[in-house]
GROMACS .gro file of C-alpha atoms in nm:
model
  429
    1UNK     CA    1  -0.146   1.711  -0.066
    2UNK     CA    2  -0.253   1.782  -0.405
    3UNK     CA    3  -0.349   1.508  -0.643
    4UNK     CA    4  -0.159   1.593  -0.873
    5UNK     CA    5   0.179   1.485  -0.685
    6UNK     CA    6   0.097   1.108  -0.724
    7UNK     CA    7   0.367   0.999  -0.585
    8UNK     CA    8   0.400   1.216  -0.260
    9UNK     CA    9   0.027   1.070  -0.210
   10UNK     CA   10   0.112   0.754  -0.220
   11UNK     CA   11   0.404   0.771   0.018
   12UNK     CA   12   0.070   0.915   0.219
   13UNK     CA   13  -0.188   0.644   0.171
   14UNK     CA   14   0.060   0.394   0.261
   15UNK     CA   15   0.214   0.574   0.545
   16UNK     CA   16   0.074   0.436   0.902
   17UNK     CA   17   0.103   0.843   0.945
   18UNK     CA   18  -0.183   1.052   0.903
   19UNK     CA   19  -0.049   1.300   0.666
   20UNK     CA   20  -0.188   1.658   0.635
   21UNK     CA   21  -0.450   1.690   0.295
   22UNK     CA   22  -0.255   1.972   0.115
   23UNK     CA   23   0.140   2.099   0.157
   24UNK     CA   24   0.196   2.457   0.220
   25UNK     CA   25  -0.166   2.630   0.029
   26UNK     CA   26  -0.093   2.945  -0.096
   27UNK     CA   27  -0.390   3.192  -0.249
   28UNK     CA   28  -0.219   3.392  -0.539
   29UNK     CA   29  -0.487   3.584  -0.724
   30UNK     CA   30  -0.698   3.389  -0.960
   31UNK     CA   31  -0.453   3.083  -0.886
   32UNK     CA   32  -0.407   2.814  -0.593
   33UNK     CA   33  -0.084   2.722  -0.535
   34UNK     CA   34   0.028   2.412  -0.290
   35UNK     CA   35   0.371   2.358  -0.206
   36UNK     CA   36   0.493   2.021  -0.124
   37UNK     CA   37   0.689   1.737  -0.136
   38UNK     CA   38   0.891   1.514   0.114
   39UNK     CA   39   1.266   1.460   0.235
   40UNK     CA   40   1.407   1.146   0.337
   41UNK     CA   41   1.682   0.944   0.378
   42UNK     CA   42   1.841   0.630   0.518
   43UNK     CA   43   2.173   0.470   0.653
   44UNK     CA   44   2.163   0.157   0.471
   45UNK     CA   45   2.402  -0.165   0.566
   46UNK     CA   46   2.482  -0.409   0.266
   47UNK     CA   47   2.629  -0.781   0.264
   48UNK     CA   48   2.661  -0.965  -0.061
   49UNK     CA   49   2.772  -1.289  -0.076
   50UNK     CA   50   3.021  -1.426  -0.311
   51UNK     CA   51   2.882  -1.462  -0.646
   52UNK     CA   52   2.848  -1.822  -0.780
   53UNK     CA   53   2.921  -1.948  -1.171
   54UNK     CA   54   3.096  -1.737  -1.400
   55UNK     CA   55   3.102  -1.362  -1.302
   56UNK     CA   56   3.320  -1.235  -1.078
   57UNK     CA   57   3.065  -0.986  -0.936
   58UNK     CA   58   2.734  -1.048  -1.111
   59UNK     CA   59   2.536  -1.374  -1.160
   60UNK     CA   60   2.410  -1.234  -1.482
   61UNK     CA   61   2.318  -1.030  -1.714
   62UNK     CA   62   2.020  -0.802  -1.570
   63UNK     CA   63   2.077  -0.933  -1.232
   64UNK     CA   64   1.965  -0.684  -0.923
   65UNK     CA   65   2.144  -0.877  -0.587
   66UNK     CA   66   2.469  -0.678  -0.527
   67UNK     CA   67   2.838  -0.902  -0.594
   68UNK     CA   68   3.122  -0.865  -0.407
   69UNK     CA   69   3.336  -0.574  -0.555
   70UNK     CA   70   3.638  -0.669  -0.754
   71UNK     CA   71   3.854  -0.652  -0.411
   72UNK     CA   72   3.686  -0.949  -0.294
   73UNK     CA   73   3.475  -0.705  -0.049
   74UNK     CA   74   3.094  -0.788  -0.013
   75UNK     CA   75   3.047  -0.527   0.270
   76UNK     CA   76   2.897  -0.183   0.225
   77UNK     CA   77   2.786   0.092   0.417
   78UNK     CA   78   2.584   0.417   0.263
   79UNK     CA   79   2.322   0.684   0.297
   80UNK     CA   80   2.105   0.744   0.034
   81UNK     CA   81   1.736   0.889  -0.022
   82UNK     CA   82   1.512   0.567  -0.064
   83UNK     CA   83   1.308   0.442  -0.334
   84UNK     CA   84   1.135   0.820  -0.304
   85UNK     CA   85   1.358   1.094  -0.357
   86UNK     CA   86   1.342   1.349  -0.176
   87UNK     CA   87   1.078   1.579  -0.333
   88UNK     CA   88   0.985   1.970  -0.379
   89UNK     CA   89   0.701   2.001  -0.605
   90UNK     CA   90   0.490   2.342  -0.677
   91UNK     CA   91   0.159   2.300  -0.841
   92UNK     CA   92  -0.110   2.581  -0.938
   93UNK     CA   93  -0.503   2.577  -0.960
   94UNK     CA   94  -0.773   2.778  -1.107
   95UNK     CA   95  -1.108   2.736  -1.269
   96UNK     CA   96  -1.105   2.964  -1.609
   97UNK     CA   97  -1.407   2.959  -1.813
   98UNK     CA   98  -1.594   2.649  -1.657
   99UNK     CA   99  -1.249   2.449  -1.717
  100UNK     CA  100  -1.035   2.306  -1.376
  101UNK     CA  101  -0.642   2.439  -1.502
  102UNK     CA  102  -0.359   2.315  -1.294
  103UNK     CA  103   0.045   2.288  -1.386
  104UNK     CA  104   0.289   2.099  -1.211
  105UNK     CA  105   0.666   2.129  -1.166
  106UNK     CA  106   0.853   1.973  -0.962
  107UNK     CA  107   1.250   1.828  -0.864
  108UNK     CA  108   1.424   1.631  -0.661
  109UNK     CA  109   1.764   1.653  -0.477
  110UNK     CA  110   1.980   1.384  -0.366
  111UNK     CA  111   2.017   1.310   0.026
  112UNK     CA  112   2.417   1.191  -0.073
  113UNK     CA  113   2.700   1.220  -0.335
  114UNK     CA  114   2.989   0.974  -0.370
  115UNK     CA  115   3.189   1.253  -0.475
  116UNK     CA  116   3.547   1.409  -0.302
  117UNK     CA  117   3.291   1.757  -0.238
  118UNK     CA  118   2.992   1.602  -0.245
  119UNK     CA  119   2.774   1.794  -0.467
  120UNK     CA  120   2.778   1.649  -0.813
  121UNK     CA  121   2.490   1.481  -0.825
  122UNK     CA  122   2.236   1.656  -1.073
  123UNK     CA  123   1.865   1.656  -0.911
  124UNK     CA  124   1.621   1.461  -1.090
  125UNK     CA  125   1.345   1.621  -1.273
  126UNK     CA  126   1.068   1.412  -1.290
  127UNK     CA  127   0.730   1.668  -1.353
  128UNK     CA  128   0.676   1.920  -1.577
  129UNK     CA  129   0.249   1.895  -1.678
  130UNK     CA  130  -0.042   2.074  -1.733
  131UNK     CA  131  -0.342   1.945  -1.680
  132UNK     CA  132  -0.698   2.083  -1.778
  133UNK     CA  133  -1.085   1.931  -1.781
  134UNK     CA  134  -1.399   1.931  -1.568
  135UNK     CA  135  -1.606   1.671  -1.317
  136UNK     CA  136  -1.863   1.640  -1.612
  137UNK     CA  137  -1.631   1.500  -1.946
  138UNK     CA  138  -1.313   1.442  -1.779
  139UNK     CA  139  -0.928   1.529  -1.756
  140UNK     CA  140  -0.667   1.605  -2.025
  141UNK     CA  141  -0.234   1.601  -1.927
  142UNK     CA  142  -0.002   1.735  -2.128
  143UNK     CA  143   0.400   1.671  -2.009
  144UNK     CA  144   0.642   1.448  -1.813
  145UNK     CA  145   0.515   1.258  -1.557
  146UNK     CA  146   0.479   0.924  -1.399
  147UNK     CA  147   0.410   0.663  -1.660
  148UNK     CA  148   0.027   0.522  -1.687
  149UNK     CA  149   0.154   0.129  -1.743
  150UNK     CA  150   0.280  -0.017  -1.421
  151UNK     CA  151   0.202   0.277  -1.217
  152UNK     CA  152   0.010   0.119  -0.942
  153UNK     CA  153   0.229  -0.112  -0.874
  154UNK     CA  154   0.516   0.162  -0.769
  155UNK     CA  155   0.279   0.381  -0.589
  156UNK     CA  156   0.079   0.080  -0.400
  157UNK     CA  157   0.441  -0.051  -0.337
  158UNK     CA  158   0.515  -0.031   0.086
  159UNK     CA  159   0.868   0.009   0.025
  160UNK     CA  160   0.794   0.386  -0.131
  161UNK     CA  161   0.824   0.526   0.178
  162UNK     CA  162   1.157   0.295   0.193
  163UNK     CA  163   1.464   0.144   0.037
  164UNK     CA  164   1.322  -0.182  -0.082
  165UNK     CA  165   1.601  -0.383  -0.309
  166UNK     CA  166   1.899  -0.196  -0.508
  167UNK     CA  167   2.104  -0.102  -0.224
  168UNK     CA  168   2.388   0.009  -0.406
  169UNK     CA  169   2.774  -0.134  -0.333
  170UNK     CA  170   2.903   0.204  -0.382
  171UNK     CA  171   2.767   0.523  -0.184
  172UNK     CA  172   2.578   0.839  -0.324
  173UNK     CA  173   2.305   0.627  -0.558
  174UNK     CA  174   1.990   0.865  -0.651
  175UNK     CA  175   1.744   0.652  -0.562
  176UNK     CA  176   1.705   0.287  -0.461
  177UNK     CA  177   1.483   0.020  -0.665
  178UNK     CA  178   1.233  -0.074  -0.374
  179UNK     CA  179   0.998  -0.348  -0.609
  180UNK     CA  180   1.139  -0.250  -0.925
  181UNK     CA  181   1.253  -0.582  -1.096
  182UNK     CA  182   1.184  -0.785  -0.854
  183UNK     CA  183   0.805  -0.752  -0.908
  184UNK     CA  184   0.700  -0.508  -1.173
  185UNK     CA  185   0.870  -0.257  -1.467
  186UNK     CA  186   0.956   0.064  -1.372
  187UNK     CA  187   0.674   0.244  -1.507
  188UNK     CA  188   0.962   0.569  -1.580
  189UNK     CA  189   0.897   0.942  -1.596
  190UNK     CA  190   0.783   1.003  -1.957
  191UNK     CA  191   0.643   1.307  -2.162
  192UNK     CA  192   0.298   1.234  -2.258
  193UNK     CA  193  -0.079   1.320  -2.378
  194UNK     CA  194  -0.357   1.149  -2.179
  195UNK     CA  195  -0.735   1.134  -2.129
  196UNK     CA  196  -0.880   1.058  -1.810
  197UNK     CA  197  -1.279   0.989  -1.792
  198UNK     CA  198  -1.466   1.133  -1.486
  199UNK     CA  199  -1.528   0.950  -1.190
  200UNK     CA  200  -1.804   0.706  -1.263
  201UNK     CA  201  -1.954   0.565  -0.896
  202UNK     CA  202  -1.575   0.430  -0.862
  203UNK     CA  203  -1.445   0.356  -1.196
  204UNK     CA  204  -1.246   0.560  -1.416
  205UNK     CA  205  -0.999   0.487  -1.731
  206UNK     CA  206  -0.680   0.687  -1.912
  207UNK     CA  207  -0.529   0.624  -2.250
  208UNK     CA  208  -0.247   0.779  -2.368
  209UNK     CA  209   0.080   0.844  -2.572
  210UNK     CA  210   0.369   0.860  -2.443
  211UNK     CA  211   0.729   0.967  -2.573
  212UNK     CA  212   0.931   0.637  -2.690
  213UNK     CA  213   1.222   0.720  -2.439
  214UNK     CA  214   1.513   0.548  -2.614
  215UNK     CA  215   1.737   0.469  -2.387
  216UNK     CA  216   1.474   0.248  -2.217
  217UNK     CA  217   1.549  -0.015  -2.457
  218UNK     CA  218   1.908   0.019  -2.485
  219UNK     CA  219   2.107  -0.278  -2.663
  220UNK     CA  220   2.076  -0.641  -2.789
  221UNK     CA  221   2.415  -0.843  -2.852
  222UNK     CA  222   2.396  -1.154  -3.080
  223UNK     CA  223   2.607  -1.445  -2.978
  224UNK     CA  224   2.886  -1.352  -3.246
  225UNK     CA  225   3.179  -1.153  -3.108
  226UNK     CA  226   3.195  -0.806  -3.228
  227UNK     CA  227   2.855  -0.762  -3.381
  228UNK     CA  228   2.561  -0.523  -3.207
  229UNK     CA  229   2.184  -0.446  -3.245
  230UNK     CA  230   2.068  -0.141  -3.179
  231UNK     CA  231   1.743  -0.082  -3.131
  232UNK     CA  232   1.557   0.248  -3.142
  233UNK     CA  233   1.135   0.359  -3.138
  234UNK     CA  234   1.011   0.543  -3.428
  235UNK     CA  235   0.621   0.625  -3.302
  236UNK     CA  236   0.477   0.712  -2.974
  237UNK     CA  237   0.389   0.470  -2.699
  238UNK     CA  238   0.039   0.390  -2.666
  239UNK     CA  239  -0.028   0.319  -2.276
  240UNK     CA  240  -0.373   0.280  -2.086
  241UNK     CA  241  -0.523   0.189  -1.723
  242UNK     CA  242  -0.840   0.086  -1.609
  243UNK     CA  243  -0.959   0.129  -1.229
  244UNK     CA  244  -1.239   0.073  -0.955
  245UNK     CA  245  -1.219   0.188  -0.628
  246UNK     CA  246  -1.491   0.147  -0.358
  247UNK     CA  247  -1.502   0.217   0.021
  248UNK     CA  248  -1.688   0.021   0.271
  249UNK     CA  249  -1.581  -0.221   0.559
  250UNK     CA  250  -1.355  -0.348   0.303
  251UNK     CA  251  -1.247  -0.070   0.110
  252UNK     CA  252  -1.014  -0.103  -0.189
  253UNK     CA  253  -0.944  -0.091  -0.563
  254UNK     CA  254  -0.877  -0.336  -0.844
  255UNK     CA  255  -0.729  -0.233  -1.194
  256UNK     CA  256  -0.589  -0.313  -1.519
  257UNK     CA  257  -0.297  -0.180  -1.770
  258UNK     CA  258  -0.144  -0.185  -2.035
  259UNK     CA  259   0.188  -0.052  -2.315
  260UNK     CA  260   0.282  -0.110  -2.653
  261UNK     CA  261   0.616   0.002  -2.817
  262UNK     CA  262   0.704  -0.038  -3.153
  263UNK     CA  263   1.091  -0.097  -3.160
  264UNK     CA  264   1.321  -0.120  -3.427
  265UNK     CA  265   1.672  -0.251  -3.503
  266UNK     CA  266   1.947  -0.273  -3.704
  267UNK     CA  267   2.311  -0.465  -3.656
  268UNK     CA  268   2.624  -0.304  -3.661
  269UNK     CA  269   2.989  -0.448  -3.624
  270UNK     CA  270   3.084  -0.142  -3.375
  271UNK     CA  271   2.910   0.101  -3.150
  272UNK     CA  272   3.035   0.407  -3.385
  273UNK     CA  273   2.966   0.173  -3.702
  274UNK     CA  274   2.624   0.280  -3.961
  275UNK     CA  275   2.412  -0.007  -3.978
  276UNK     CA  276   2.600  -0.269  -4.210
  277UNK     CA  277   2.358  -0.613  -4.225
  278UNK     CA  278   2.041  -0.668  -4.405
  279UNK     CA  279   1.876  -0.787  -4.115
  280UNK     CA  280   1.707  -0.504  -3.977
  281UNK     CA  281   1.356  -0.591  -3.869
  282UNK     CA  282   1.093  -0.435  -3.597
  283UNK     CA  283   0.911  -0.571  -3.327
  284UNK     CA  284   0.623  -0.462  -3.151
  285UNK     CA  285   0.701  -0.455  -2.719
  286UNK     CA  286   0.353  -0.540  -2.515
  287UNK     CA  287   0.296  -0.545  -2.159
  288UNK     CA  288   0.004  -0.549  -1.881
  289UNK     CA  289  -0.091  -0.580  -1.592
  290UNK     CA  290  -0.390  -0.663  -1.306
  291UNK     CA  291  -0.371  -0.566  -0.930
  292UNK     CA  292  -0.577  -0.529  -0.628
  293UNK     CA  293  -0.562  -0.353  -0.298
  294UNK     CA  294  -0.740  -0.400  -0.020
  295UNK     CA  295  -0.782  -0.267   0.325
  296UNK     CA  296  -1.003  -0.447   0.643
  297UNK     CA  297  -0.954  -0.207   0.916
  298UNK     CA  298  -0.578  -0.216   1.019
  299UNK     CA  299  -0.478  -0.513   0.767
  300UNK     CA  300  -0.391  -0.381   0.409
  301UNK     CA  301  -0.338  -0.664   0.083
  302UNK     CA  302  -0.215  -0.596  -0.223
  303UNK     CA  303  -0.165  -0.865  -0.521
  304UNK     CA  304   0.024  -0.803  -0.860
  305UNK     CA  305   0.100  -0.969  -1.177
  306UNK     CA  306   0.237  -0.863  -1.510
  307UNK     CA  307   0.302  -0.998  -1.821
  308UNK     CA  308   0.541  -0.877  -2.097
  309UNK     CA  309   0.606  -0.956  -2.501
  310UNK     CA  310   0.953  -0.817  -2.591
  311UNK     CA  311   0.913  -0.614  -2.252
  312UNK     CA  312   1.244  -0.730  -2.097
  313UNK     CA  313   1.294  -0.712  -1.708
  314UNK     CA  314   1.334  -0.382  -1.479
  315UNK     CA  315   1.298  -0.143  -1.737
  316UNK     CA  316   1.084  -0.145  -1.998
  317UNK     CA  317   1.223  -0.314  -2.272
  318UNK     CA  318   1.565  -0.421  -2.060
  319UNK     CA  319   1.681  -0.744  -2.225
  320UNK     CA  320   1.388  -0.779  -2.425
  321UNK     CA  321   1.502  -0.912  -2.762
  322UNK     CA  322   1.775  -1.112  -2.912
  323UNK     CA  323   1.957  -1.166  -3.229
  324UNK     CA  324   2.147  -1.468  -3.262
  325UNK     CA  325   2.424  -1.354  -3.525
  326UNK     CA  326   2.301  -1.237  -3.823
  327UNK     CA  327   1.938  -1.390  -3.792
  328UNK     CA  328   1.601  -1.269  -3.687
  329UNK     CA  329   1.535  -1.034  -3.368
  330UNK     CA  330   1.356  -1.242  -3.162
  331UNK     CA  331   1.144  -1.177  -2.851
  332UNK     CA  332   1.192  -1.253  -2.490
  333UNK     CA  333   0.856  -1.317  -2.265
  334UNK     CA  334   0.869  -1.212  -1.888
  335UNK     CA  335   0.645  -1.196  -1.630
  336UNK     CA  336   0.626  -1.125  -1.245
  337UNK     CA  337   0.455  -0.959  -0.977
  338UNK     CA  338   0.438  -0.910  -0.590
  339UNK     CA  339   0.237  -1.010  -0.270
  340UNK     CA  340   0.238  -0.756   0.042
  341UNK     CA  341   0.032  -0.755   0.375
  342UNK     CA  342   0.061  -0.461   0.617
  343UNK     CA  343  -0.074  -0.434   0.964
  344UNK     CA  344  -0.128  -0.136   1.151
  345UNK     CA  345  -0.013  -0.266   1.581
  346UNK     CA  346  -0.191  -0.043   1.865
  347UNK     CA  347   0.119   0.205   1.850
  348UNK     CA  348   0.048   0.312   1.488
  349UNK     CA  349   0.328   0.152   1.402
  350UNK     CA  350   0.260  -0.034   1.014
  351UNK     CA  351   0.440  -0.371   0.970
  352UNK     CA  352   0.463  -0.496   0.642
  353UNK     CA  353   0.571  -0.835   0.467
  354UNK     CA  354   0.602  -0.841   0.103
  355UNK     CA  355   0.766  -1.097  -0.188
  356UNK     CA  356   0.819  -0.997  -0.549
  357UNK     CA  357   0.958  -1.177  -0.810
  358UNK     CA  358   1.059  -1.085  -1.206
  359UNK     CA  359   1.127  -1.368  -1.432
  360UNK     CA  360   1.289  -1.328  -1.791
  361UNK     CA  361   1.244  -1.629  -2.048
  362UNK     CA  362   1.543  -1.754  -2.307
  363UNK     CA  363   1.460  -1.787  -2.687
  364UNK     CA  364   1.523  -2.111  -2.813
  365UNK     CA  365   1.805  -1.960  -3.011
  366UNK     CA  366   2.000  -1.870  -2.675
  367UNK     CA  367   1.952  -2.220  -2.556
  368UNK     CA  368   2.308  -2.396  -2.529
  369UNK     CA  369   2.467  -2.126  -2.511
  370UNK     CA  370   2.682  -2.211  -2.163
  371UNK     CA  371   2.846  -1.939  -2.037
  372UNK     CA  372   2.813  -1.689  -2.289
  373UNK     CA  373   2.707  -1.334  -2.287
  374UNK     CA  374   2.386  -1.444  -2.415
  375UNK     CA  375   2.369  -1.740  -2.188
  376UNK     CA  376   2.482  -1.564  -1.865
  377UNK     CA  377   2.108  -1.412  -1.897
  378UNK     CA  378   1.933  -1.340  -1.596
  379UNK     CA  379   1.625  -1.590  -1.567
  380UNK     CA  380   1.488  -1.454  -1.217
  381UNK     CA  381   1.524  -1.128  -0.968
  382UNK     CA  382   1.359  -1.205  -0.626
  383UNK     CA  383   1.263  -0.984  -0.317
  384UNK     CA  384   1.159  -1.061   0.037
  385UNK     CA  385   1.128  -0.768   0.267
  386UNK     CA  386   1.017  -0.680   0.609
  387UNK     CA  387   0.942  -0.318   0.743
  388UNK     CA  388   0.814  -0.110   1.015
  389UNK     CA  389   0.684   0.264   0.919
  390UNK     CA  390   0.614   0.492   1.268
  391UNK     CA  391   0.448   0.785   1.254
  392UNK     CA  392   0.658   0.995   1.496
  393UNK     CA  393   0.457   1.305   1.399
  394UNK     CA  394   0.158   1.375   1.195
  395UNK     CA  395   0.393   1.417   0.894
  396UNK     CA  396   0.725   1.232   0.994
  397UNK     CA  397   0.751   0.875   0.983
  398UNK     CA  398   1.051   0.642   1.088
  399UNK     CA  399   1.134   0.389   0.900
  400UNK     CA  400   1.311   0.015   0.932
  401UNK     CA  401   1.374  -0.251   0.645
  402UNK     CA  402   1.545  -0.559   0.579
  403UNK     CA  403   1.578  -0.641   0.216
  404UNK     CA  404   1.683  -0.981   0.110
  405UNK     CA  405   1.748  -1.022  -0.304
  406UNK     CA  406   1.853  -1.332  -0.471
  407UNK     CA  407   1.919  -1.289  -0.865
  408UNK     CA  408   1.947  -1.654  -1.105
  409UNK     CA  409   2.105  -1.663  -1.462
  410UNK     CA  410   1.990  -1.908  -1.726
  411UNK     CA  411   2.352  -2.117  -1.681
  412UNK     CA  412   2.298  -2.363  -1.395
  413UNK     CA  413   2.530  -2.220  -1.102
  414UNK     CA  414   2.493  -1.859  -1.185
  415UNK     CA  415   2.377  -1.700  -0.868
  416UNK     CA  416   2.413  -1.425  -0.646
  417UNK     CA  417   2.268  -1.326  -0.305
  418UNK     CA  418   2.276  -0.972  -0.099
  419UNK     CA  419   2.092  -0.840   0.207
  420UNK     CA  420   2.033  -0.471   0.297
  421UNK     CA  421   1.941  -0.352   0.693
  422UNK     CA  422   1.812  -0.013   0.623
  423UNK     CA  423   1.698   0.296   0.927
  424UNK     CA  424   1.606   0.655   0.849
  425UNK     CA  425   1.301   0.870   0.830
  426UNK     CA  426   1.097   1.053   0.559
  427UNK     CA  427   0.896   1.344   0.623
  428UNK     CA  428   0.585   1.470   0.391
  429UNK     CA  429   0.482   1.853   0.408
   0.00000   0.00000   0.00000
C-alpha cells in the first residue's frame, strides 16, 4: 500500500497477514495512481453491569464503560465497522521537476446504520493532502489528515485491525474507540502544514500546525447552577514527533511527541447568552508523549505513556479545565498509556494481550464537591483486551476480541463496568 494511507499500513504492519505492498496500481500518464483501502466489520456482544453511585447509566462524567440503558437493560447486540472504518482511499504520484508530488483523498463508509432504512449515516472524510519534497531536504503536507501528536499510539495500537473498547449500547456507531481513552488521546483528523526531514540512518522528525478544531475542546461547567464556560482556540496548533527506527534481530522503533493549544474562555449564564462575566482568561493546553515498539521474531512489544497540561481525557482537550463559579479557569493534569505483547503461534495466527489506562486529575477547587456535576468527574478509564488476528488470505484476516472496560469517578462509589465479545473480519486491498 502506499505510504501515504498511514492508517491502512498500520492495520498491515500489525496484521499477522502478509498484506500485498501497494492496492490496485494504476499508470495514468505522468501520474501513479494506487487504489486502496480496507472493509471490515464485526458482530459485537455487549454486557454492562449496573452502574454504581449516582448515575443512573454513567459512573461519570467522561466515563467510556457502557451503563445499563434507562430500561434497566445492560445487554446489547450490534454490528459495526471496528476501530478502522472501512476505507477507500485514491492517492496519485509523480516526480515534476526533481520534486516527489503526491495527493491523497480518501472516505469512509459505515458497515451499519441504526436507522428504520438504514442509510443515514454520512461517511467520514478523513484525507484530503498534498504532499511534495525529495529524499535529499525532505517532505512538505498540506491538508487533513491524521494528527502528528499521539499518532503512534493509534496506528501501533493491535486493536486497529479490531473493536478494542467503545462498544456502543445502541447499534449503527461509526467507529469504535479501540485504545482511545483508555490509553492515549485521539490524535483526530486535522487540517494541517508539516515538515518532515529525510530519513537520516533511521531517524526522522515533523513539526507542524495544525487547525485548532473547536469542538475538540467543547465545554467547562463551574459548580454554580446555570452558569457556562465556553472555550474556543484563537491560533493554530503547534504539534511535532520525533522517531528512530532500526531493523536487526530485534527490529523496532522508539519516538517522542508533542501539542500545544492555546484555548480561551469566557462565562456565560446560557448556551445562547454573549459572554456576560469579567472572568475571561486563556490557557495554554500541552501534551506528549514517548513509545517504543519492538519485534524479536514472532513476539511484538509495545510501551506507551503520555502526559497532558489542560489536555483533558479521550479527546484532546475533553474535560480539561474548570471554573469554579465565577473564579479562575483552572487546569486539569492527565496522564496514561498502554502495554501490549503479540505473538505470532505456528498457524499465523497473532495473539495479543494489551492494558491501557487514562487517568484525569481534580483541581483543588473541585475537591468536596460530592456528587456534583463537577464532582461526578471521571478520575480513570481502563482497558484489558485479548485478541486473535488470522490471516485467512494474503489480504483477509479474521478477527476475535474480548474487551473488558472499567470507568471510576472522583466520588467514592462511582463506578461502572462493561465487557464486549467481538468476531468479524477486515480485508486490506
Amino acid at each position: 500500500m502506499n505510504n501515504k494511507i498511514k492508517l491502512a499500513v498500520a492495520g498491515a504492519v500489525l496484521s499477522a497477514a502478509s498484506v500485498a505492498n501497494a492496492g490496485i496500481v494504476i499508470p495514468a500518464g505522468d501520474w501513479t495512481i494506487d487504489i486502496n483501502g480496507n472493509v471490515n466489520a464485526f458482530a459485537t456482544w455487549s454486557n454492562a453491569d449496573k452502574a454504581k453511585g449516582t448515575a443512573i447509566n454513567t459512573a461519570a462524567a467522561g466515563g467510556l464503560a457502557a451503563g445499563e440503558d434507562l430500561t434497566g437493560e445492560g445487554s446489547s447486540v450490534d454490528i459495526n465497522t471496528g476501530l478502522l472504518p472501512s476505507w477507500l482511499g485514491f492517492t496519485g504520484t509523480t516526480r515534476q521537476n526533481d520534486v516527489d508530488v503526491s495527493f491523497t483523498i480518501s472516505f469512509q463508509p459505515n458497515a451499519s446504520d441504526n436507522a428504520a432504512a438504514g442509510d443515514a449515516k454520512t461517511p467520514l472524510n478523513r484525507q484530503a493532502f498534498v504532499t511534495f519534497g525529495d529524499k535529499s531536504w525532505g517532505t512538505v503536507k498540506l491538508g487533513k489528515d491524521l494528527g502528528i501528536f499521539a499518532g503512534q499510539a493509534i496506528l501501533n495500537d493491535m486493536t486497529l485491525l479490531g473493536v478494542g473498547g467503545g462498544a456502543s449500547m445502541t447499534s449503527g456507531a461509526a467507529t469504535s474507540l479501540g485504545g482511545i481513552g483508555t490509553g492515549y488521546i485521539y490524535p483526530a483528523w486535522k487540517g494541517q502544514i508539516s515538515y518532515t526531514t529525510p530519513n537520516m540512518n533511521g531517524f526522522s522528525a515533523t513539526i507542524g500546525i495544525t487547525n485548532p478544531n473547536q469542538g475538540s475542546f467543547g465545554d467547562a461547567y463551574g459548580a454554580t447552577t446555570g452558569t457556562r464556560t465556553e472555550l474556543y482556540q484563537d491560533r493554530f496548533g503547534i504539534e511535532g514527533q520525533v522517531q528512530y527506527e532500526w531493523t536487526g534481530d530485534v527490529a523496532g522503533k522508539v519516538w517522542a511527541s508533542g501539542a500545544s493549544y492555546d484555548v480561551n474562555s469566557g462565562t456565560s449564564t446560557t448556551e445562547a447568552s454573549a459572554d456576560t462575566s469579567a472572568t475571561d482568561d486563556n490557557y495554554t493546553a500541552t501534551a506528549f508523549d514517548i513509545g517504543v515498539n519492538l519485534n524479536m521474531g514472532n513476539l511484538g512489544v509495545t510501551a506507551y505513556y503520555y502526559d497532558g497540561d489542560g489536555a483533558g481525557t479521550t479527546l484532546m482537550g475533553s474535560y480539561g479545565a474548570y471554573r469554579a463559579g465565577s473564579g479562575d479557569l483552572k487546569k486539569r493534569d492527565s496522564d496514561g498509556g498502554y502495554l501490549q505483547a503479540t505473538y505470532v503461534i505456528p498457524t499465523g495466527t497473532k495473539l495479543g494481550a494489551a492494558y491501557g489506562v487514562s487517568n484525569l486529575d481534580k483541581v483543588s477547587q473541585e475537591n468536596g464537591l460530592g456528587s456534583s456535576a463537577a464532582g461526578s468527574l471521571v478520575d480513570k478509564n481502563e482497558r484489558w483486551t485479548i485478541g486473535a488476528y488470522h490471516p485467512l488470505t494474503k489480504h483477509l484476516n479474521l478477527v476475535a476480541e474480548y474487551n473488558k472496560i472499567e470507568s471510576e469517578g472522583h466520588v467514592s462509589g462511582d463506578e461502572n463496568e462493561s465487557d464486549s465479545l467481538s468476531l468479524g473480519a477486515i480485508l486490506f486491498f
